[in-house]
Amino acid sequence: MTGSALGDIDPWPDFQALCRLGGRLCGTPSEEAARTVLADRLRQLASRYGGRFRAIRQPYDGWRAQNGRLHVAGTPRPFEGYPLLRSPATPAGGLPGEVVDLGRGDETDFARCAAALRGRIALVRHEFMFSPDHVHRARKYAWAAAGGAAAFLIAPTGGMSGPIGGGVGFGDPPPIPALGIDADAASALGRPEGARPRIRLVVEAEAEAMETEMLCLEFAGETDDWIVLSAHLDGHGLAESAIDNASGVAAALVAAETVAAQAAAMRDRLRRGLRLCLFSIEEWGLLGSEAYVAGLDAAERRAVALNVNLDSVAGSPDLTALYSGFPPLAGFLRSAAASYGAPLALHEPLVRNSDHYNFAAAGIPACRLLAGFGKPESNMRYVLTPGDTADKVDPGDLERAAGLTAHIVYRACTADGLDLRAVSNGEASCN
Ligand SMILES: [Zn+2]
């Protein structure tokens, strides 16, 4: 397939349909509605091209928040905030405390403020997430909790409006309340050097058992091997979760459709099967893909030749593949992008920032495609803010991402040999 191979298959209608359903926070009617719409779409593709659709139930430790706000001493009205996903509730009446401003909140900042932090409330800054030197919010939260902070606040930088969203990390129940605040609240916390503002933090939230589904569409191949194309359908309640990740879901859908249509047009089966996995609870710590990969036995893992995960693939014209330390995968992607005629940057380290992580951690060659890596001025800066809306995505960027994905997946499904499993020995990749 070449750069024009998408033909009349257009990701824009799927993208818009998802955005119209709202932010798709797991456990809300918005996420459930998205699953219903997507399941219908996958069933149609299954019947049109001879595939198999399954919805796989996934129970999880759910959570919902009613309210999050900050009362700052000396200001007349509280500031509304956004409880970070899975944040525990504060005690009835709120949690009073002094705020320690750690600035960016990197490891050095936490070391510098270690003595002051104990028993107080940590304030850090959100930063552009798609860059090699980004310090993930989950790490900042973990440092705050380990340092004895009573709670965690994260504020925007660079004139961004609205509160910051996001989760607080992986694994165990989060230990301390966490609230995303907006620039107004952050500036109300500004104090002359030495004085610490007193606040009362209120997070009203509760944990409860919930259930979602992973949506899976398979087109079998001639062999028992599979290419897994994935994207997460869940998001945040702040906006439309358009870039993150309506863009990835729409691109994955049309890429799968394109590959299935191409195989049908050739009256041929693919050498390797194509399995499209639409995960949920990604924003909660990559839980959907974690459960899925954990459920594969050793033979099933070996049968997955490659995972191509799409997360936030439009919002900038620049596309990058995070190839998780599998050098042969870098070579394969470079060759595929060159033959498609689209630039694709490559970034080697395994990064725990989307569902590809769980595949790669299990030894399965896996990459994440994303837009705007290292481009803080791009619309990618709106991810996890109220600005993540459909107007931030250029239809041409989305179509290019979908087209390149279809090309990569088609080549992976049809290549004679495809052994991408060699892991980097830590030296720079040379292919
Ligand atoms: Zn995402």
PDB file of C-alpha atoms in Angstrom, residues 21 23-35 58-66 82 85-86 206-213 233-237 279-284 287:
ATOM      1  CA  LEU A  21     -19.907  11.192  23.500  1.00  0.00           C
ATOM      2  CA  GLY A  23     -14.653  12.447  27.851  1.00  0.00           C
ATOM      3  CA  ARG A  24     -15.322   8.686  28.293  1.00  0.00           C
ATOM      4  CA  LEU A  25     -14.099   8.484  31.859  1.00  0.00           C
ATOM      5  CA  CYS A  26     -14.342   4.816  32.799  1.00  0.00           C
ATOM      6  CA  GLY A  27     -17.334   4.090  34.995  1.00  0.00           C
ATOM      7  CA  THR A  28     -19.458   6.863  33.453  1.00  0.00           C
ATOM      8  CA  PRO A  29     -22.302   6.644  30.888  1.00  0.00           C
ATOM      9  CA  SER A  30     -19.985   8.364  28.389  1.00  0.00           C
ATOM     10  CA  GLU A  31     -17.515   5.462  28.414  1.00  0.00           C
ATOM     11  CA  GLU A  32     -20.333   2.923  28.281  1.00  0.00           C
ATOM     12  CA  ALA A  33     -21.876   4.712  25.298  1.00  0.00           C
ATOM     13  CA  ALA A  34     -18.523   4.681  23.523  1.00  0.00           C
ATOM     14  CA  ARG A  35     -18.235   0.934  24.036  1.00  0.00           C
ATOM     15  CA  GLN A  58     -12.998  -6.791  32.808  1.00  0.00           C
ATOM     16  CA  PRO A  59     -13.868  -6.164  36.464  1.00  0.00           C
ATOM     17  CA  TYR A  60     -11.743  -3.560  38.210  1.00  0.00           C
ATOM     18  CA  ASP A  61     -11.441  -1.522  41.384  1.00  0.00           C
ATOM     19  CA  GLY A  62     -13.607   1.400  40.315  1.00  0.00           C
ATOM     20  CA  TRP A  63     -13.911   4.852  41.706  1.00  0.00           C
ATOM     21  CA  ARG A  64     -16.000   7.950  41.232  1.00  0.00           C
ATOM     22  CA  ALA A  65     -15.555  11.507  42.430  1.00  0.00           C
ATOM     23  CA  GLN A  66     -18.329  13.929  43.280  1.00  0.00           C
ATOM     24  CA  TYR A  82     -10.387  17.961  39.376  1.00  0.00           C
ATOM     25  CA  LEU A  85      -8.224   9.358  39.096  1.00  0.00           C
ATOM     26  CA  ARG A  86      -8.493   7.014  42.094  1.00  0.00           C
ATOM     27  CA  GLU A 206     -15.554   6.750  46.728  1.00  0.00           C
ATOM     28  CA  ALA A 207     -14.189   3.435  45.563  1.00  0.00           C
ATOM     29  CA  GLU A 208     -16.507   0.723  44.327  1.00  0.00           C
ATOM     30  CA  ALA A 209     -16.281  -2.468  42.282  1.00  0.00           C
ATOM     31  CA  MET A 210     -16.915  -1.774  38.592  1.00  0.00           C
ATOM     32  CA  GLU A 211     -16.756  -3.608  35.304  1.00  0.00           C
ATOM     33  CA  THR A 212     -15.887  -2.645  31.759  1.00  0.00           C
ATOM     34  CA  GLU A 213     -15.070  -4.514  28.548  1.00  0.00           C
ATOM     35  CA  LEU A 233     -11.134   4.090  24.328  1.00  0.00           C
ATOM     36  CA  ASP A 234     -11.386   5.602  27.813  1.00  0.00           C
ATOM     37  CA  GLY A 235     -10.460   9.143  28.779  1.00  0.00           C
ATOM     38  CA  HIS A 236     -11.116  11.876  31.313  1.00  0.00           C
ATOM     39  CA  GLY A 237     -14.184  13.859  32.261  1.00  0.00           C
ATOM     40  CA  PHE A 279      -8.815  -1.283  25.779  1.00  0.00           C
ATOM     41  CA  SER A 280     -10.424   0.650  28.597  1.00  0.00           C
ATOM     42  CA  ILE A 281      -9.122   1.646  32.074  1.00  0.00           C
ATOM     43  CA  GLU A 282      -5.886   2.770  30.425  1.00  0.00           C
ATOM     44  CA  GLU A 283      -6.063   6.092  32.217  1.00  0.00           C
ATOM     45  CA  TRP A 284      -6.305   4.229  35.532  1.00  0.00           C
ATOM     46  CA  LEU A 287      -5.268  -1.756  33.708  1.00  0.00           C
TER      47      LEU A 287
END
